[in-house]
Amino acid sequence: MGGEGLGLDEVLRAAEDAAPVESVDVVARNLEKRFSASEVSFWLVDVVGQEAVRLPRAGTAAQTRGETERVRLAGSVYDRVLRSQRLHQEADEEGGCRLVAPVTNRGDCVGVLDLAVPEADDTVRDAVAQAAHALAYIVVTDRRFTDLYHWGRRTTTMSLAAEIQHQLLPTASCCEAAQFTLVGGLVPADEIGGDTYDYALDQDALYLSITDAMGHDTASALLATLTVNALRGARRAGLSLVEQARSAHEAIIRHGRGMTTGQLLRVQLETGICELVNAGHPWPLRLRGDSVEELTLRVDMPFGVPVPVAYQVQRLHLESGDRLVLITDGMRERAAATVDVPALIHATRDEHPREVVRALTSAVHEACGGSLPDDATTMVLDWHGGRTGQRQTSGGSNNT
């Protein structure tokens, strides 16, 4: 099997030279030339997480009109590849091989690369896996410049509130690093109004936030916008967790109407020591070994409450192997209250955090009969251990 054609470094350069809507085709043409590949296609995971959507090749009528081919993820080979993050190979009807590879960037599942080749040895399999990995970087870069990847993922009509809300979320729902794996998710993805989650990684710490703005629809989305951007602005200015909380509270008092519950965390990468501010938010849950417990921390007032408030930093220590789960009220209100969240966390203890988020949000969605009265948001943090490998005891709670 020949490997003539562009190498991966040249593929990336060629993709950079191409228009953002054509860069995926650079990867396809490379595989076609090097390995006589055919039927090369890229499938995106849709916004709701229920279907895979085929991205039309550049210049086709389907791309121009916004028409898409879709398949259900549940039970499909695409779902198996996304869950396992492993290349799949099977015989095709033409006597060749079909290969399906995960297109993933730092744990964020963008989609899958699907193609047929006359034959597949280790060289071909490795090249396809590398091409899929390169494609993930290309898509992450190019989706800043075009709506192609946005409309390609939409299989339902997005409400205005959901449109606003999605702009507040991190561009990647998953982040993997040596010290941790983090995944966030929320339902319903096409009708959300007030929930958000956010994260940022710097040289010595991981910052997390999960918030729930009061109300529904566009009003709560606008309140969430005020909250999240106040938190981000304070965080990017290097302010402490307490100062970030105060910034959100004061922004809502000055410019908004209503209130937002929230939980802010800062995890030291070296030690696993976690500082936390809880502003009227549900307690986090921690899986340690086989035990799931709710961490009964002090709960301060929500952001925007029109009374004098004081926020307190509390501390807990994450040990290697710990799983921390953050949720919003939507995971426990009304019909969602029938879901045994601790039991689900325990049952999925050996799964990747992506699967934990999927299991929790799916259970709540089903408990509510497929129509949630409120947003339901989950963040799952797996702590692998600090760079020093040393375990230190928690410093307890401090008033700040």
Tab-separated table of C-alpha atoms in Angstrom:
chain	number	residue	atom	x	y	z
A	1	MET	CA	0.000	0.000	0.000
A	2	GLY	CA	1.618	3.225	-1.106
A	3	GLY	CA	1.969	6.324	1.000
A	4	GLU	CA	2.701	8.819	-1.729
A	5	GLY	CA	1.333	12.316	-1.398
A	6	LEU	CA	1.412	14.982	1.201
A	7	GLY	CA	2.698	14.286	4.705
A	8	LEU	CA	0.719	15.512	7.689
A	9	ASP	CA	2.829	18.632	8.087
A	10	GLU	CA	2.070	19.508	4.481
A	11	VAL	CA	-1.609	18.682	5.005
A	12	LEU	CA	-1.778	21.252	7.792
A	13	ARG	CA	-0.033	23.847	5.616
A	14	ALA	CA	-2.360	23.091	2.708
A	15	ALA	CA	-5.382	23.371	5.010
A	16	GLU	CA	-4.129	26.741	6.203
A	17	ASP	CA	-3.797	27.931	2.595
A	18	ALA	CA	-7.320	26.772	1.738
A	19	ALA	CA	-10.483	28.695	2.561
A	20	PRO	CA	-11.959	27.728	5.967
A	21	VAL	CA	-14.876	26.003	4.233
A	22	GLU	CA	-12.517	23.885	2.101
A	23	SER	CA	-9.867	22.751	4.560
A	24	VAL	CA	-11.644	19.481	5.380
A	25	ASP	CA	-11.414	18.611	1.685
A	26	VAL	CA	-7.634	18.975	1.873
A	27	VAL	CA	-7.530	16.044	4.290
A	28	ALA	CA	-9.909	14.034	2.113
A	29	ARG	CA	-7.869	14.612	-1.053
A	30	ASN	CA	-4.690	13.684	0.794
A	31	LEU	CA	-6.140	10.320	1.842
A	32	GLU	CA	-7.539	9.741	-1.635
A	33	LYS	CA	-4.129	10.343	-3.180
A	34	ARG	CA	-2.019	8.423	-0.674
A	35	PHE	CA	-4.168	5.350	-0.142
A	36	SER	CA	-6.711	5.335	-2.983
A	37	ALA	CA	-9.347	6.123	-0.388
A	38	SER	CA	-12.939	6.610	-1.503
A	39	GLU	CA	-16.181	7.805	0.066
A	40	VAL	CA	-14.216	10.022	2.456
A	41	SER	CA	-16.636	11.870	4.705
A	42	PHE	CA	-16.551	13.859	7.925
A	43	TRP	CA	-19.455	13.497	10.360
A	44	LEU	CA	-20.096	16.089	13.079
A	45	VAL	CA	-21.856	15.346	16.359
A	46	ASP	CA	-25.009	17.458	16.468
A	47	VAL	CA	-25.731	20.069	19.155
A	48	VAL	CA	-28.225	17.833	20.958
A	49	GLY	CA	-25.810	14.884	20.927
A	50	GLN	CA	-28.334	12.497	19.355
A	51	GLU	CA	-27.229	12.387	15.719
A	52	ALA	CA	-24.202	12.458	13.454
A	53	VAL	CA	-24.403	14.969	10.601
A	54	ARG	CA	-22.399	14.526	7.397
A	55	LEU	CA	-20.550	17.664	6.382
A	56	PRO	CA	-20.984	18.142	2.603
A	57	ARG	CA	-17.841	18.455	0.498
A	58	ALA	CA	-16.927	21.981	-0.558
A	59	GLY	CA	-18.777	23.363	-3.561
A	60	THR	CA	-21.584	20.807	-3.517
A	61	ALA	CA	-25.207	21.819	-3.813
A	62	ALA	CA	-25.909	20.304	-0.400
A	63	GLN	CA	-23.354	22.614	1.197
A	64	THR	CA	-24.802	25.642	-0.544
A	65	ARG	CA	-28.388	24.889	0.487
A	66	GLY	CA	-27.545	23.745	3.990
A	67	GLU	CA	-28.931	20.242	3.437
A	68	THR	CA	-27.398	17.505	5.519
A	69	GLU	CA	-27.375	13.728	5.755
A	70	ARG	CA	-28.014	12.479	9.287
A	71	VAL	CA	-27.864	9.187	11.194
A	72	ARG	CA	-28.902	8.323	14.741
A	73	LEU	CA	-25.904	7.943	17.027
A	74	ALA	CA	-27.443	5.405	19.390
A	75	GLY	CA	-26.243	1.928	18.455
A	76	SER	CA	-24.245	3.138	15.439
A	77	VAL	CA	-20.606	2.505	14.631
A	78	TYR	CA	-20.044	6.240	15.034
A	79	ASP	CA	-21.289	6.080	18.609
A	80	ARG	CA	-18.971	3.156	19.378
A	81	VAL	CA	-15.986	4.991	17.914
A	82	LEU	CA	-16.765	8.180	19.834
A	83	ARG	CA	-17.193	6.293	23.096
A	84	SER	CA	-14.096	4.126	22.715
A	85	GLN	CA	-11.950	6.748	20.944
A	86	ARG	CA	-10.503	3.928	18.859
A	87	LEU	CA	-10.311	3.422	15.102
A	88	HIS	CA	-12.859	0.926	13.774
A	89	GLN	CA	-12.239	-1.366	10.786
A	90	GLU	CA	-14.674	-3.599	8.928
A	91	ALA	CA	-14.941	-5.209	5.495
A	92	ASP	CA	-16.952	-3.252	2.930
A	93	GLU	CA	-19.166	-4.497	0.124
A	94	GLU	CA	-16.478	-3.909	-2.516
A	95	GLY	CA	-13.937	-6.266	-0.962
A	96	GLY	CA	-11.989	-3.464	0.662
A	97	CYS	CA	-12.005	-1.982	4.138
A	98	ARG	CA	-14.074	0.673	5.829
A	99	LEU	CA	-12.248	2.739	8.455
A	100	VAL	CA	-13.901	5.061	10.982
A	101	ALA	CA	-11.649	7.202	13.178
A	102	PRO	CA	-12.482	9.626	16.022
A	103	VAL	CA	-11.916	13.313	15.279
A	104	THR	CA	-11.051	14.537	18.777
A	105	ASN	CA	-9.073	17.450	20.195
A	106	ARG	CA	-7.966	17.251	23.846
A	107	GLY	CA	-10.892	15.012	24.680
A	108	ASP	CA	-13.464	17.134	22.840
A	109	CYS	CA	-15.306	14.819	20.429
A	110	VAL	CA	-15.786	16.855	17.250
A	111	GLY	CA	-16.956	13.944	15.104
A	112	VAL	CA	-15.659	11.007	13.048
A	113	LEU	CA	-13.794	10.478	9.776
A	114	ASP	CA	-15.300	7.715	7.619
A	115	LEU	CA	-13.662	6.297	4.474
A	116	ALA	CA	-13.068	3.187	2.386
A	117	VAL	CA	-9.666	1.879	1.253
A	118	PRO	CA	-8.719	-1.123	-0.942
A	119	GLU	CA	-6.774	-2.639	1.944
A	120	ALA	CA	-5.623	-1.579	5.405
A	121	ASP	CA	-2.379	-2.459	7.150
A	122	ASP	CA	-0.782	-0.795	10.180
A	123	THR	CA	0.634	1.982	7.995
A	124	VAL	CA	-2.784	2.873	6.589
A	125	ARG	CA	-4.513	2.641	9.962
A	126	ASP	CA	-1.906	4.853	11.613
A	127	ALA	CA	-2.108	7.393	8.774
A	128	VAL	CA	-5.903	7.571	8.972
A	129	ALA	CA	-5.797	7.991	12.751
A	130	GLN	CA	-3.242	10.803	12.385
A	131	ALA	CA	-5.289	12.446	9.648
A	132	ALA	CA	-8.378	12.387	11.891
A	133	HIS	CA	-6.375	13.944	14.710
A	134	ALA	CA	-5.087	16.655	12.351
A	135	LEU	CA	-8.645	17.215	11.132
A	136	ALA	CA	-9.726	17.952	14.707
A	137	TYR	CA	-7.166	20.756	14.937
A	138	ILE	CA	-8.199	22.085	11.532
A	139	VAL	CA	-11.894	22.184	12.457
A	140	VAL	CA	-11.228	23.800	15.852
A	141	THR	CA	-9.213	26.512	14.071
A	142	ASP	CA	-11.489	27.079	11.084
A	143	ARG	CA	-14.856	27.147	12.848
A	144	ARG	CA	-13.943	30.628	14.076
A	145	PHE	CA	-14.270	31.928	10.514
A	146	THR	CA	-17.394	30.267	9.152
A	147	ASP	CA	-20.902	29.161	10.135
A	148	LEU	CA	-20.404	25.910	8.201
A	149	TYR	CA	-19.682	23.866	11.315
A	150	HIS	CA	-22.443	25.606	13.260
A	151	TRP	CA	-25.310	24.978	10.851
A	152	GLY	CA	-23.878	21.542	10.160
A	153	ARG	CA	-24.453	20.558	13.809
A	154	ARG	CA	-28.008	21.874	14.043
A	155	THR	CA	-30.699	19.268	13.642
A	156	THR	CA	-33.383	21.240	15.525
A	157	THR	CA	-34.415	24.888	15.621
A	158	MET	CA	-32.454	26.874	18.175
A	159	SER	CA	-34.369	29.298	20.375
A	160	LEU	CA	-32.996	32.818	20.789
A	161	ALA	CA	-32.178	32.026	24.423
A	162	ALA	CA	-30.218	28.940	23.340
A	163	GLU	CA	-28.370	30.969	20.692
A	164	ILE	CA	-27.282	33.450	23.356
A	165	GLN	CA	-26.450	30.730	25.835
A	166	HIS	CA	-24.245	28.704	23.496
A	167	GLN	CA	-22.085	31.757	22.909
A	168	LEU	CA	-21.393	31.806	26.656
A	169	LEU	CA	-20.190	28.215	26.831
A	170	PRO	CA	-16.590	27.146	26.227
A	171	THR	CA	-16.008	26.190	22.595
A	172	ALA	CA	-14.973	22.712	23.791
A	173	SER	CA	-17.096	20.765	26.260
A	174	CYS	CA	-14.125	18.595	27.269
A	175	CYS	CA	-10.552	19.325	28.289
A	176	GLU	CA	-7.887	16.744	29.074
A	177	ALA	CA	-4.549	17.440	30.752
A	178	ALA	CA	-1.988	15.469	32.734
A	179	GLN	CA	-3.621	16.409	36.031
A	180	PHE	CA	-7.319	16.169	35.137
A	181	THR	CA	-10.114	15.396	32.705
A	182	LEU	CA	-13.058	17.808	32.639
A	183	VAL	CA	-16.394	17.528	30.805
A	184	GLY	CA	-19.494	19.722	30.851
A	185	GLY	CA	-22.946	19.235	29.384
A	186	LEU	CA	-26.469	20.629	29.560
A	187	VAL	CA	-29.959	19.782	28.371
A	188	PRO	CA	-32.072	20.704	26.545
A	189	ALA	CA	-29.401	22.036	24.186
A	190	ASP	CA	-31.848	23.736	21.827
A	191	GLU	CA	-34.078	25.473	24.404
A	192	ILE	CA	-31.724	26.409	27.242
A	193	GLY	CA	-32.192	29.693	29.033
A	194	GLY	CA	-30.208	30.279	32.220
A	195	ASP	CA	-27.587	27.592	32.899
A	196	THR	CA	-23.917	27.967	32.039
A	197	TYR	CA	-20.636	26.301	32.776
A	198	ASP	CA	-17.155	27.643	32.149
A	199	TYR	CA	-13.525	26.711	32.665
A	200	ALA	CA	-10.062	28.109	32.073
A	201	LEU	CA	-6.623	26.619	32.564
A	202	ASP	CA	-3.578	28.672	33.438
A	203	GLN	CA	-0.027	27.682	34.347
A	204	ASP	CA	-0.710	26.693	37.938
A	205	ALA	CA	-4.479	26.351	38.339
A	206	LEU	CA	-7.732	25.202	36.770
A	207	TYR	CA	-10.722	27.540	37.154
A	208	LEU	CA	-14.288	26.235	36.983
A	209	SER	CA	-17.703	27.836	37.278
A	210	ILE	CA	-21.273	26.605	37.031
A	211	THR	CA	-24.134	29.083	37.214
A	212	ASP	CA	-27.935	29.120	37.065
A	213	ALA	CA	-29.636	32.423	36.217
A	214	MET	CA	-33.136	32.949	37.555
A	215	GLY	CA	-36.065	32.688	35.162
A	216	HIS	CA	-36.501	31.246	31.699
A	217	ASP	CA	-36.055	32.077	28.050
A	218	THR	CA	-34.323	35.220	26.805
A	219	ALA	CA	-34.468	37.137	30.104
A	220	SER	CA	-32.516	34.452	31.925
A	221	ALA	CA	-30.077	34.135	29.005
A	222	LEU	CA	-29.355	37.863	29.246
A	223	LEU	CA	-28.892	37.577	33.014
A	224	ALA	CA	-26.537	34.650	32.425
A	225	THR	CA	-24.605	36.773	29.912
A	226	LEU	CA	-24.099	39.454	32.540
A	227	THR	CA	-23.021	36.898	35.142
A	228	VAL	CA	-20.590	34.925	33.002
A	229	ASN	CA	-18.872	37.947	31.518
A	230	ALA	CA	-18.485	39.588	34.921
A	231	LEU	CA	-16.875	36.384	36.201
A	232	ARG	CA	-14.611	36.064	33.170
A	233	GLY	CA	-13.540	39.683	33.304
A	234	ALA	CA	-12.579	39.395	36.969
A	235	ARG	CA	-10.816	36.074	36.410
A	236	ARG	CA	-8.831	37.407	33.456
A	237	ALA	CA	-7.836	40.406	35.535
A	238	GLY	CA	-6.232	37.999	37.999
A	239	LEU	CA	-8.716	38.616	40.804
A	240	SER	CA	-9.393	36.093	43.572
A	241	LEU	CA	-12.462	33.868	43.745
A	242	VAL	CA	-14.085	36.172	46.271
A	243	GLU	CA	-13.423	39.175	44.038
A	244	GLN	CA	-14.848	37.271	41.060
A	245	ALA	CA	-17.987	36.529	43.077
A	246	ARG	CA	-18.304	40.150	44.110
A	247	SER	CA	-17.866	41.280	40.505
A	248	ALA	CA	-20.761	39.086	39.379
A	249	HIS	CA	-22.932	40.209	42.293
A	250	GLU	CA	-22.245	43.913	41.716
A	251	ALA	CA	-22.773	43.628	37.944
A	252	ILE	CA	-26.226	42.148	38.461
A	253	ILE	CA	-27.116	44.745	41.091
A	254	ARG	CA	-26.044	47.596	38.773
A	255	HIS	CA	-27.266	46.368	35.404
A	256	GLY	CA	-29.578	43.438	35.834
A	257	ARG	CA	-32.746	42.301	37.478
A	258	GLY	CA	-32.921	38.951	39.224
A	259	MET	CA	-30.315	36.694	40.717
A	260	THR	CA	-27.933	33.891	39.749
A	261	THR	CA	-26.728	30.973	41.814
A	262	GLY	CA	-23.208	29.827	41.165
A	263	GLN	CA	-20.225	27.815	42.241
A	264	LEU	CA	-16.667	28.988	41.564
A	265	LEU	CA	-13.633	26.742	41.936
A	266	ARG	CA	-9.880	27.116	41.660
A	267	VAL	CA	-7.847	23.883	41.719
A	268	GLN	CA	-4.095	24.088	42.257
A	269	LEU	CA	-2.428	21.816	39.706
A	270	GLU	CA	0.543	21.014	41.926
A	271	THR	CA	-1.353	19.984	45.040
A	272	GLY	CA	-4.991	19.265	44.220
A	273	ILE	CA	-6.116	21.799	46.804
A	274	CYS	CA	-9.429	23.262	45.666
A	275	GLU	CA	-10.742	26.662	46.704
A	276	LEU	CA	-14.478	27.069	46.322
A	277	VAL	CA	-17.130	29.776	46.603
A	278	ASN	CA	-20.756	28.621	46.762
A	279	ALA	CA	-23.342	31.317	45.972
A	280	GLY	CA	-26.671	29.662	46.711
A	281	HIS	CA	-25.849	26.645	44.542
A	282	PRO	CA	-26.430	22.874	45.032
A	283	TRP	CA	-23.590	21.142	46.812
A	284	PRO	CA	-21.009	19.244	44.747
A	285	LEU	CA	-20.779	15.463	44.911
A	286	ARG	CA	-17.516	13.583	45.205
A	287	LEU	CA	-16.775	10.011	44.212
A	288	ARG	CA	-13.799	8.679	46.167
A	289	GLY	CA	-13.162	4.977	45.775
A	290	ASP	CA	-16.587	3.328	45.935
A	291	SER	CA	-18.179	6.060	48.027
A	292	VAL	CA	-20.285	8.956	46.692
A	293	GLU	CA	-20.907	11.797	49.114
A	294	GLU	CA	-22.416	15.239	48.967
A	295	LEU	CA	-19.953	17.851	50.226
A	296	THR	CA	-21.969	19.883	52.712
A	297	LEU	CA	-20.258	23.235	52.354
A	298	ARG	CA	-21.377	26.638	53.548
A	299	VAL	CA	-23.821	28.225	51.105
A	300	ASP	CA	-23.591	32.009	50.631
A	301	MET	CA	-26.215	34.251	49.029
A	302	PRO	CA	-26.767	34.116	45.240
A	303	PHE	CA	-25.302	36.814	43.012
A	304	GLY	CA	-27.632	39.798	42.669
A	305	VAL	CA	-29.630	39.397	45.886
A	306	PRO	CA	-30.451	42.997	46.970
A	307	VAL	CA	-29.001	42.667	50.476
A	308	PRO	CA	-25.471	42.998	51.874
A	309	VAL	CA	-23.525	39.828	51.058
A	310	ALA	CA	-20.154	38.363	52.000
A	311	TYR	CA	-18.588	35.496	50.091
A	312	GLN	CA	-16.357	32.933	51.729
A	313	VAL	CA	-13.664	30.730	50.257
A	314	GLN	CA	-13.785	27.151	51.453
A	315	ARG	CA	-11.150	24.526	50.804
A	316	LEU	CA	-11.174	20.856	50.043
A	317	HIS	CA	-8.459	18.536	48.836
A	318	LEU	CA	-8.706	16.403	45.731
A	319	GLU	CA	-6.849	13.110	45.866
A	320	SER	CA	-5.699	11.165	42.832
A	321	GLY	CA	-8.672	9.184	41.522
A	322	ASP	CA	-11.319	11.571	42.887
A	323	ARG	CA	-14.287	12.504	40.720
A	324	LEU	CA	-16.057	15.801	41.471
A	325	VAL	CA	-19.565	16.341	40.042
A	326	LEU	CA	-21.190	19.786	39.880
A	327	ILE	CA	-24.867	20.184	38.993
A	328	THR	CA	-27.581	22.822	38.724
A	329	ASP	CA	-31.062	22.741	40.272
A	330	GLY	CA	-32.506	21.368	37.048
A	331	MET	CA	-30.891	18.016	37.853
A	332	ARG	CA	-33.067	17.687	40.973
A	333	GLU	CA	-36.266	19.649	40.501
A	334	ARG	CA	-39.756	18.251	39.790
A	335	ALA	CA	-39.657	15.010	37.780
A	336	ALA	CA	-35.844	15.144	37.664
A	337	ALA	CA	-35.853	14.575	41.438
A	338	THR	CA	-36.696	10.915	40.762
A	339	VAL	CA	-33.211	10.385	39.297
A	340	ASP	CA	-30.823	8.890	41.854
A	341	VAL	CA	-27.805	11.036	40.985
A	342	PRO	CA	-25.392	9.457	43.520
A	343	ALA	CA	-26.316	5.969	42.303
A	344	LEU	CA	-25.683	6.965	38.682
A	345	ILE	CA	-22.335	8.486	39.617
A	346	HIS	CA	-21.405	5.234	41.323
A	347	ALA	CA	-22.646	3.092	38.438
A	348	THR	CA	-20.515	5.032	35.934
A	349	ARG	CA	-17.416	5.191	38.140
A	350	ASP	CA	-15.260	3.344	35.568
A	351	GLU	CA	-16.454	5.409	32.603
A	352	HIS	CA	-14.881	8.484	31.009
A	353	PRO	CA	-16.411	11.749	32.326
A	354	ARG	CA	-18.052	12.171	28.888
A	355	GLU	CA	-20.142	9.081	29.609
A	356	VAL	CA	-20.980	10.266	33.123
A	357	VAL	CA	-22.328	13.567	31.752
A	358	ARG	CA	-24.227	11.672	29.063
A	359	ALA	CA	-25.735	9.250	31.601
A	360	LEU	CA	-26.806	11.991	34.020
A	361	THR	CA	-28.310	14.345	31.448
A	362	SER	CA	-30.025	11.473	29.608
A	363	ALA	CA	-31.552	10.171	32.838
A	364	VAL	CA	-32.958	13.586	33.703
A	365	HIS	CA	-34.237	14.058	30.156
A	366	GLU	CA	-36.031	10.701	30.270
A	367	ALA	CA	-37.424	11.323	33.779
A	368	CYS	CA	-39.025	14.522	32.465
A	369	GLY	CA	-40.566	12.741	29.502
A	370	GLY	CA	-38.236	14.398	27.016
A	371	SER	CA	-39.450	17.908	27.921
A	372	LEU	CA	-37.485	19.585	30.693
A	373	PRO	CA	-39.192	22.476	32.523
A	374	ASP	CA	-35.750	23.799	33.505
A	375	ASP	CA	-32.179	23.568	32.246
A	376	ALA	CA	-30.098	20.745	33.699
A	377	THR	CA	-26.330	21.135	33.701
A	378	THR	CA	-23.513	18.866	34.829
A	379	MET	CA	-19.737	19.240	35.104
A	380	VAL	CA	-17.547	16.237	35.878
A	381	LEU	CA	-13.928	16.665	36.963
A	382	ASP	CA	-11.643	13.645	37.247
A	383	TRP	CA	-8.527	14.453	39.239
A	384	HIS	CA	-5.496	12.392	38.192
A	385	GLY	CA	-3.021	13.998	40.577
A	386	GLY	CA	-0.746	17.001	40.814
A	387	ARG	CA	2.585	17.278	39.073
A	388	THR	CA	4.451	16.692	42.337
A	389	GLY	CA	2.560	13.493	43.073
A	390	GLN	CA	2.356	14.552	46.734
A	391	ARG	CA	-0.824	14.435	48.774
A	392	GLN	CA	-1.444	17.232	51.213
A	393	THR	CA	-4.169	17.640	53.789
A	394	SER	CA	-6.906	20.202	53.367
A	395	GLY	CA	-6.458	23.527	55.061
A	396	GLY	CA	-10.121	23.681	56.139
A	397	SER	CA	-12.360	26.713	55.593
A	398	ASN	CA	-11.195	30.299	55.537
A	399	ASN	CA	-13.277	33.462	55.749
A	400	THR	CA	-12.249	35.995	53.113
